[in-house]
């Protein structure tokens, strides 16, 4: 499914493809960095949500089953998720690599992925590290306009303090999901479910820890340097 292509770049690692996974707790800036990496390496950023939506819209019999599950609000089983992943990673745009986001969620799923992508497997899993206290501050400092959806940050935007949207005059409030209790609950859940997975990738010498605190440009540069150092300069 992942057809190796010949590298025409001299003096660099011959890489047929670049297969990355990205991990990061909520508020770590994962979405921003994933978009930058995808653009830099010319590979698609594939998130679990996008995959499920694409499968549901595909019109295949399998896609119809996925749509049914999603419409009913049920959790998608491991088996169905495996089918979705296999289908998505088999698309032509993923032939030279991809950046997976939101899958795998368990060591068992990681094993499945390695089998699916055998013999090469995943090149690297990136762990974008931002301390819990930093993301708690970021998320709890977030305010949103109930009318137009613009987000503001406490300490940076006047509208976050005044409670009045600078764009539309609507009410600027803190969402229930963004309160400290809610954030800490989500972070604890993320930590307990993701730690075994990070250990799995670390144990297979496939984990790259990157400090996610700082300016987005600097973080992107250190991510790219880290990836190039570990697996070469990406697909040609
Ligand atoms: Zn507004």
Coordinates of C-alpha atoms and ligand atoms in Angstrom, one line a residue:
X1 CA 0.0 0.0 0.0
X2 CA 2.8 2.4 0.8
X3 CA 4.8 2.1 -2.4
X4 CA 8.5 3.0 -1.9
X5 CA 9.7 5.7 -4.3
X6 CA 13.3 6.3 -5.3
X7 CA 15.0 9.2 -3.7
X8 CA 16.7 11.6 -6.1
X9 CA 18.3 13.6 -3.4
X10 CA 22.0 12.9 -3.1
X11 CA 23.8 12.9 0.2
X12 CA 20.6 12.5 2.3
X13 CA 18.9 9.5 3.8
X14 CA 16.9 7.6 1.2
X15 CA 13.4 7.8 2.6
X16 CA 10.5 6.4 0.7
X17 CA 8.1 8.0 3.1
X18 CA 7.7 9.7 6.5
X19 CA 5.2 8.2 8.9
X20 CA 4.7 10.3 12.0
X21 CA 2.4 10.2 15.0
X22 CA 1.8 13.3 17.2
X23 CA 0.9 13.3 20.9
X24 CA 0.2 16.3 23.1
X25 CA -2.2 17.2 25.8
X26 CA -5.0 19.6 25.2
X27 CA -3.7 23.2 25.0
X28 CA -0.2 22.1 24.0
X29 CA -0.5 23.6 20.6
X30 CA -0.6 20.2 18.8
X31 CA -3.0 21.4 16.1
X32 CA -0.8 24.3 15.2
X33 CA 2.4 22.3 15.1
X34 CA 0.8 19.4 13.2
X35 CA -0.3 21.8 10.5
X36 CA 3.2 23.2 10.2
X37 CA 4.8 19.8 10.0
X38 CA 2.4 18.6 7.4
X39 CA 3.1 21.6 5.3
X40 CA 6.9 21.3 5.8
X41 CA 7.1 17.7 4.8
X42 CA 4.3 17.7 2.3
X43 CA 2.4 15.0 4.0
X44 CA -1.3 15.0 5.1
X45 CA -2.3 15.7 8.7
X46 CA -4.8 13.0 9.4
X47 CA -6.9 13.2 12.6
X48 CA -9.2 10.6 14.0
X49 CA -12.2 12.9 13.5
X50 CA -11.3 13.6 9.9
X51 CA -10.8 9.9 9.2
X52 CA -14.2 8.9 10.7
X53 CA -15.9 11.7 8.7
X54 CA -14.2 10.6 5.5
X55 CA -15.1 7.0 6.0
X56 CA -18.7 7.9 6.8
X57 CA -18.9 9.9 3.6
X58 CA -17.1 7.4 1.4
X59 CA -20.3 5.6 0.3
X60 CA -18.8 2.2 0.8
X61 CA -20.7 -0.5 2.8
X62 CA -18.1 -0.2 5.6
X63 CA -18.5 3.6 5.5
X64 CA -22.2 3.2 6.0
X65 CA -21.5 1.1 9.2
X66 CA -19.2 3.8 10.5
X67 CA -21.8 6.5 9.8
X68 CA -24.4 4.5 11.7
X69 CA -22.2 4.2 14.7
X70 CA -21.3 7.9 14.7
X71 CA -24.9 8.9 14.2
X72 CA -26.0 6.8 17.2
X73 CA -23.4 8.5 19.3
X74 CA -21.7 5.2 20.2
X75 CA -18.0 4.7 20.7
X76 CA -16.2 3.3 17.6
X77 CA -14.8 -0.1 18.4
X78 CA -11.1 -1.0 18.0
X79 CA -12.0 -3.2 15.0
X80 CA -14.0 -0.5 13.2
X81 CA -11.3 2.0 13.9
X82 CA -8.7 -0.3 12.4
X83 CA -10.7 -0.5 9.3
X84 CA -11.0 3.3 9.1
X85 CA -7.3 3.7 9.6
X86 CA -6.4 1.1 7.0
X87 CA -8.7 2.7 4.5
X88 CA -7.5 6.2 5.1
X89 CA -3.7 5.3 5.1
X90 CA -4.3 3.5 1.8
X91 CA -5.4 6.7 0.1
X92 CA -2.9 8.0 -2.6
X93 CA -2.1 11.2 -0.6
X94 CA -0.7 9.1 2.2
X95 CA 1.5 7.0 0.0
X96 CA 4.6 9.1 0.9
X97 CA 3.7 9.5 4.5
X98 CA 1.4 11.1 6.9
X99 CA 1.1 12.7 10.3
X100 CA -1.4 10.8 12.4
X101 CA -3.2 12.6 15.2
X102 CA -5.6 10.9 17.6
X103 CA -4.6 7.3 16.7
X104 CA -3.3 5.0 18.2
X105 CA -4.8 5.5 21.6
X106 CA -3.7 2.2 23.2
X107 CA -0.5 0.0 22.9
X108 CA -2.7 -2.6 21.2
X109 CA -3.6 -0.1 18.5
X110 CA 0.1 0.8 18.1
X111 CA 0.8 -2.9 17.6
X112 CA -1.9 -3.0 14.9
X113 CA -0.4 0.1 13.2
X114 CA 3.0 -1.5 13.1
X115 CA 1.5 -4.7 11.5
X116 CA -0.5 -2.6 9.0
X117 CA 2.6 -0.7 8.0
X118 CA 5.1 -3.6 8.1
X119 CA 7.9 -4.0 7.3
X120 CA 8.8 -0.3 7.7
X121 CA 6.3 0.7 10.4
X122 CA 6.0 4.1 12.0
X123 CA 9.1 6.3 11.7
X124 CA 8.6 8.4 14.8
X125 CA 6.1 9.4 17.4
X126 CA 6.3 13.0 18.6
X127 CA 5.4 14.0 22.1
X128 CA 4.8 17.7 22.3
X129 CA 5.5 18.4 26.0
X130 CA 3.9 21.4 27.7
X131 CA 3.7 21.3 31.6
X132 CA 0.3 20.8 33.0
X133 CA 0.4 24.1 34.9
X134 CA 1.1 25.9 31.6
X135 CA -1.8 24.4 29.7
X136 CA -4.2 24.9 32.7
X137 CA -3.3 28.6 32.7
X138 CA -3.8 28.8 28.9
X139 CA -7.2 27.0 28.9
X140 CA -8.7 28.6 32.0
X141 CA -7.7 32.0 30.7
X142 CA -9.7 31.5 27.6
X143 CA -12.9 33.4 27.0
X144 CA -15.3 33.1 24.1
X145 CA -18.0 35.4 22.6
X146 CA -21.3 33.6 22.8
X147 CA -22.5 35.5 19.7
X148 CA -19.7 35.2 17.2
X149 CA -17.3 32.6 18.7
X150 CA -14.2 34.8 18.8
X151 CA -11.8 33.7 21.5
X152 CA -10.0 36.0 23.8
X153 CA -7.2 35.5 26.4
X154 CA -7.2 36.9 29.9
X155 CA -4.3 39.2 30.4
X156 CA -3.9 39.8 26.6
X157 CA -7.3 40.9 25.3
X158 CA -9.4 43.7 26.8
X159 CA -12.6 41.8 25.9
X160 CA -11.6 38.9 28.2
X161 CA -11.7 41.3 31.1
X162 CA -14.6 43.5 30.1
X163 CA -16.9 40.6 29.1
X164 CA -17.9 42.5 25.9
X165 CA -16.8 41.3 22.5
X166 CA -14.6 43.8 20.6
X167 CA -16.0 42.5 17.3
X168 CA -19.7 42.2 17.8
X169 CA -20.5 43.5 21.3
X170 CA -21.7 40.1 22.4
X171 CA -21.1 38.6 25.8
X172 CA -17.6 37.1 26.4
X173 CA -17.7 34.2 28.8
X174 CA -15.7 31.2 30.1
X175 CA -17.0 28.0 28.7
X176 CA -17.9 25.3 31.3
X177 CA -15.3 23.0 29.6
X178 CA -12.6 25.6 30.3
X179 CA -13.0 25.8 34.1
X180 CA -10.1 24.6 36.1
X181 CA -11.9 21.5 37.5
X182 CA -13.0 20.4 34.0
X183 CA -9.5 21.0 32.5
X184 CA -7.7 19.1 35.3
X185 CA -10.2 16.2 34.9
X186 CA -9.5 16.0 31.1
X187 CA -5.7 16.3 31.6
X188 CA -5.8 13.5 34.2
X189 CA -7.7 11.3 31.8
X190 CA -5.3 12.1 29.0
X191 CA -2.3 11.3 31.2
X192 CA -3.6 7.9 32.4
X193 CA -4.6 6.9 28.9
X194 CA -1.5 8.2 27.0
X195 CA 1.3 7.3 29.4
X196 CA 1.2 3.6 28.5
X197 CA 1.3 4.5 24.9
X198 CA 4.2 6.9 25.2
X199 CA 6.0 4.1 27.1
X200 CA 5.3 1.7 24.3
X201 CA 6.9 4.1 21.7
X202 CA 9.8 4.9 24.0
X203 CA 10.4 1.2 24.5
X204 CA 10.5 0.7 20.7
X205 CA 12.9 3.7 20.4
X206 CA 10.4 5.6 18.4
X207 CA 9.6 8.5 20.7
X208 CA 10.8 12.1 20.2
X209 CA 10.1 14.4 23.2
X210 CA 9.9 18.0 22.2
X211 CA 9.6 21.0 24.5
X212 CA 6.3 22.7 23.4
X213 CA 6.8 25.9 25.5
X214 CA 7.7 29.0 23.6
X215 CA 7.0 30.8 20.3
X216 CA 5.3 28.6 17.7
X217 CA 8.1 29.3 15.1
X218 CA 10.8 28.2 17.5
X219 CA 8.9 25.1 18.5
X220 CA 8.3 24.2 14.8
X221 CA 12.0 24.6 14.1
X222 CA 13.0 22.3 16.9
X223 CA 10.4 19.7 15.9
X224 CA 11.8 19.7 12.4
X225 CA 15.4 19.5 13.6
X226 CA 14.5 16.6 15.9
X227 CA 12.6 14.7 13.2
X228 CA 15.4 15.2 10.6
X229 CA 18.0 14.1 13.1
X230 CA 16.1 10.9 13.9
X231 CA 14.7 9.8 10.5
X232 CA 16.4 12.0 7.8
X233 CA 14.9 14.9 5.8
X234 CA 11.6 13.4 4.9
X235 CA 10.2 12.2 1.6
X236 CA 11.7 13.7 -1.6
Ligands
LIG1 ZN1 -18.5 38.5 19.3

